[in-house]
Tab-separated table of C-alpha atoms and ligand atoms in Angstrom:
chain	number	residue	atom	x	y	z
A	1	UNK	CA	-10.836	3.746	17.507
A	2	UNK	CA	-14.368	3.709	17.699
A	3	UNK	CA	-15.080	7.106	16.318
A	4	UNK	CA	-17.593	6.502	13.467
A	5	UNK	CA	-15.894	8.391	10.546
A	6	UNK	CA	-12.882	5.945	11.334
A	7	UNK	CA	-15.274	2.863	10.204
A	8	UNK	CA	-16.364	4.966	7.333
A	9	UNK	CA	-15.219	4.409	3.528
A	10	UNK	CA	-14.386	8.060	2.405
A	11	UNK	CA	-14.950	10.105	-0.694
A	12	UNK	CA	-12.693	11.379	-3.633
A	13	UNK	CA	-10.572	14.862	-2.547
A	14	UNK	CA	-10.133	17.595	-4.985
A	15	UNK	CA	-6.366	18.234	-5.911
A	16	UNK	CA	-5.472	21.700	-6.364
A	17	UNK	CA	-7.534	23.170	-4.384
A	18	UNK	CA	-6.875	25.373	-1.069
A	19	UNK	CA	-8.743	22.933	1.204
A	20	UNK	CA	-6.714	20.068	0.200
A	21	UNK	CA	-3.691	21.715	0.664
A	22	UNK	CA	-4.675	22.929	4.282
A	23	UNK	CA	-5.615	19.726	5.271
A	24	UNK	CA	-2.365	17.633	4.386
A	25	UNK	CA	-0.245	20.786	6.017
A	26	UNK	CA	-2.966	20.132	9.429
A	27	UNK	CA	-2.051	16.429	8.830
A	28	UNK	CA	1.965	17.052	8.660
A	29	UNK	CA	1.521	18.831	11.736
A	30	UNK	CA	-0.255	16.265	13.454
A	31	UNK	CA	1.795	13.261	12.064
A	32	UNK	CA	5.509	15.187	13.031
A	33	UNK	CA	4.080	15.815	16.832
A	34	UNK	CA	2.914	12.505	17.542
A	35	UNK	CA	5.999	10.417	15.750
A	36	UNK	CA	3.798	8.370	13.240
A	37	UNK	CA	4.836	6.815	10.205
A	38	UNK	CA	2.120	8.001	8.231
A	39	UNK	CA	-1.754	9.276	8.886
A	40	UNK	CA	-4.843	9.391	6.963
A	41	UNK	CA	-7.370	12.180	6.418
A	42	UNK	CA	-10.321	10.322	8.452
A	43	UNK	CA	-8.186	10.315	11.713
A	44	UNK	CA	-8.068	14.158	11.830
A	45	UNK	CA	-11.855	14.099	11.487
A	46	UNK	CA	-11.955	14.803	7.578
A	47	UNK	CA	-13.326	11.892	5.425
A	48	UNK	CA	-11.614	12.606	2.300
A	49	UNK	CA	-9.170	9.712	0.442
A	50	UNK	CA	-5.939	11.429	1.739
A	51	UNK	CA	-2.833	9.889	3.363
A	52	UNK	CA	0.125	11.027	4.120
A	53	UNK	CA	4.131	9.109	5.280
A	54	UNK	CA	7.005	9.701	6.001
A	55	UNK	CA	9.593	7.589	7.812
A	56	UNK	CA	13.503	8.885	8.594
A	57	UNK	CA	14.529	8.697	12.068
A	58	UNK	CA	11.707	7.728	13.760
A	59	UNK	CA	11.815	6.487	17.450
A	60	UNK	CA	8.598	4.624	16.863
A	61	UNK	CA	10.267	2.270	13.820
A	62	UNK	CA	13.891	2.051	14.315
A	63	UNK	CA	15.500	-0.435	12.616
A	64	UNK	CA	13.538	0.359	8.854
A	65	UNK	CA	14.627	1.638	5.721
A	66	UNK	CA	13.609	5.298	4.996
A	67	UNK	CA	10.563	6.162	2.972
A	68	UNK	CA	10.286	9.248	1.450
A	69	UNK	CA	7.736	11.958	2.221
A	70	UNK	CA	4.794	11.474	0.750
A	71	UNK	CA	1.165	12.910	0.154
A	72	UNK	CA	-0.786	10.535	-1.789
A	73	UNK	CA	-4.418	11.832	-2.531
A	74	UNK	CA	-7.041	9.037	-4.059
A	75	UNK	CA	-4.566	6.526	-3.822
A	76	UNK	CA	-5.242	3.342	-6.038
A	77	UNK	CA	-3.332	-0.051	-4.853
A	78	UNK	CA	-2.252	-3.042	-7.203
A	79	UNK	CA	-0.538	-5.491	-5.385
A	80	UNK	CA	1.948	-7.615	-7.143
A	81	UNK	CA	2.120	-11.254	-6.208
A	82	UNK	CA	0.432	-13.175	-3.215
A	83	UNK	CA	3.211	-13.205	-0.886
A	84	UNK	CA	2.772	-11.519	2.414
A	85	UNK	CA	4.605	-10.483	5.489
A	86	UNK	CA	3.850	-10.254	9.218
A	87	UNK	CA	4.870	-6.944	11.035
A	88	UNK	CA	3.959	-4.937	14.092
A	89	UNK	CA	2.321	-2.185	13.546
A	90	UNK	CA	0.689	0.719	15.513
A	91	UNK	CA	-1.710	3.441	15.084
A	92	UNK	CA	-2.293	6.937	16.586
A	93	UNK	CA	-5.901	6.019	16.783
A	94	UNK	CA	-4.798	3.038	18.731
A	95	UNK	CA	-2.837	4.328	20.845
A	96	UNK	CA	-0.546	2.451	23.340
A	97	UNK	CA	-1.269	-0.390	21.127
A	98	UNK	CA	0.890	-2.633	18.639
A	99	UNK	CA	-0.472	-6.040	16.902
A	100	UNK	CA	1.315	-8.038	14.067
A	101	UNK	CA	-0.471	-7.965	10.698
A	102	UNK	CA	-0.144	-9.481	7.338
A	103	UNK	CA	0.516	-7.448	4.713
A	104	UNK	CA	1.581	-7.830	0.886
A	105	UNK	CA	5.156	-7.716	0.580
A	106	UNK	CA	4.948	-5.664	-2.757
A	107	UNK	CA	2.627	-3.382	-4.568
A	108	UNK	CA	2.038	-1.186	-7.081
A	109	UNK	CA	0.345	2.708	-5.709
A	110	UNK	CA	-0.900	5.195	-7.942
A	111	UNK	CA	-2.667	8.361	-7.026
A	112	UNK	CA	-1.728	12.170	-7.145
A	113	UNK	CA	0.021	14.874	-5.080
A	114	UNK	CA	-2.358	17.736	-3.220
A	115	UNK	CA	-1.080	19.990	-6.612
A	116	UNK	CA	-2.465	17.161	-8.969
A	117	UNK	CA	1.176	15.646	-9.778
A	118	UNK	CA	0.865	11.780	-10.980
A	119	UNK	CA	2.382	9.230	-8.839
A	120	UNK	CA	3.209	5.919	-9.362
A	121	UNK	CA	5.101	4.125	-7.526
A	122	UNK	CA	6.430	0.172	-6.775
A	123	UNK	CA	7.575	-0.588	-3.120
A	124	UNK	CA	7.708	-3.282	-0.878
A	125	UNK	CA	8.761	-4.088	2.791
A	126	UNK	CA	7.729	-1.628	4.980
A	127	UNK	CA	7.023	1.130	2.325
A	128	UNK	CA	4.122	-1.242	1.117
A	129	UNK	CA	3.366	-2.046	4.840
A	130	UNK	CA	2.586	1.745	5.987
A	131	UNK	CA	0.371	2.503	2.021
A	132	UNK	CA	-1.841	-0.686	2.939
A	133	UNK	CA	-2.268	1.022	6.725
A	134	UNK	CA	-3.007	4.006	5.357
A	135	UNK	CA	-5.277	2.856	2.366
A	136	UNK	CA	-7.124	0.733	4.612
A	137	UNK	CA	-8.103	3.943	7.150
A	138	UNK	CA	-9.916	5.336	3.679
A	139	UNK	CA	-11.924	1.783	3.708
A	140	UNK	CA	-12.801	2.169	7.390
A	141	UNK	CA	-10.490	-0.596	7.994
A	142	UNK	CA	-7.976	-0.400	11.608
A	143	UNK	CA	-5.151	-2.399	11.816
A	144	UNK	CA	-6.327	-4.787	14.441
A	145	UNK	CA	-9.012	-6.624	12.005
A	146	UNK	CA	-5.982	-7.654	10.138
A	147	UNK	CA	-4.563	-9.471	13.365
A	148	UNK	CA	-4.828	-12.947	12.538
A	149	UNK	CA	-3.570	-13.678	16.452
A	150	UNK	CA	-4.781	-11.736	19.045
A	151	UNK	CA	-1.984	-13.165	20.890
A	152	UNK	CA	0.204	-11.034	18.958
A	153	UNK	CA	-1.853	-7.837	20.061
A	154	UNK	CA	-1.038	-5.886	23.512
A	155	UNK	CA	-0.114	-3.131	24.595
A	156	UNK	CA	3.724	-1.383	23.799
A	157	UNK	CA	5.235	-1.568	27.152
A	158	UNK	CA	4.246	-5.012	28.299
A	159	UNK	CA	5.513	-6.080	24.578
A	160	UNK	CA	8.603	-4.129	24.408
A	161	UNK	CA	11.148	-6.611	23.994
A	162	UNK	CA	9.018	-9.403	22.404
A	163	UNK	CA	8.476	-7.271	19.020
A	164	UNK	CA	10.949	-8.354	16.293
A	165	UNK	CA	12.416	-5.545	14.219
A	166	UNK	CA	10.230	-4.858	11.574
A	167	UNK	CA	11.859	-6.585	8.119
A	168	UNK	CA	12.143	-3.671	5.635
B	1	NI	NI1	-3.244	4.147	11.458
């Protein structure tokens, strides 16, 4: 947080091409070893609209319905309806950190894989939750200017037990 490239909207990738697929397998890396749910291009230094998630077993969200692996490249968000949802939420360029945010409970993505593959997709819960983290990151957007509360922003260990499971 603070890095300039963070606050930075970035550009369009290439699928297909070599680069793109080294930088999502430098991303899996770097998601799997710190435990995240998902990471975006821009927070390994690379300002290219590219995000990756995953979540199955993860000691950083228990208590959440699995999403499948996913590498979404120039992702493109609908969301469907107004309704929204609060959930805590971290980031590994916040680290330590967790905050409750509002997010839309259900959306629509569309983008491609790194070969060029169409997705579309309609989730909700916490699969929408962890796209609009990610999508924001290719805005320049962090979590905590979502925080409508800074009450309900602090650090892991002096919030562990106040956090309610996230709803899925
Ligand atoms: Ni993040």
């Amino acid at each position: 947080m603070g890095h300039p490239l963070l606050r930075q909207v970035a550009a369009p990738a290439v699928v297909g091409s070599p680069e793109l697929h080294a930088l999502v397998a430098d991303m899996d890396d770097t998601m799997r070893a710190l435990s995240g749910a998902g990471l975006a291009a821009p927070q390994i230094g690379v300002s290219l609209r590219v995000v990756i998630f995953e979540l199955k077993d993860n000691p950083r969200y228990p208590h959440v319905a699995p999403v499948p692996y996913t590498a979404l490249v120039n992702p493109v968000l609908t969301v469907l309806g107004e309704e929204q949802e609060e959930g805590w939420e971290g980031c590994l360029s916040v680290p330590g950190l967790r905050g409750l945010v509002p997010r839309y409970r259900r959306l629509r993505y569309q983008g491609f894989t790194p070969d060029g593959a169409s997705i579309d997709r309609t989730v909700e819960g916490f699969h929408a939750r962890v796209v609009q983290h990610e999508v924001d990151h290719l805005d320049g957007i962090l979590y905590p200017q979502r925080i409508r509360d800074l009450r309900s922003f602090g650090f892991e260990d002096a919030l562990a037990g106040q956090m309610t499971p996230l709803p899925d």
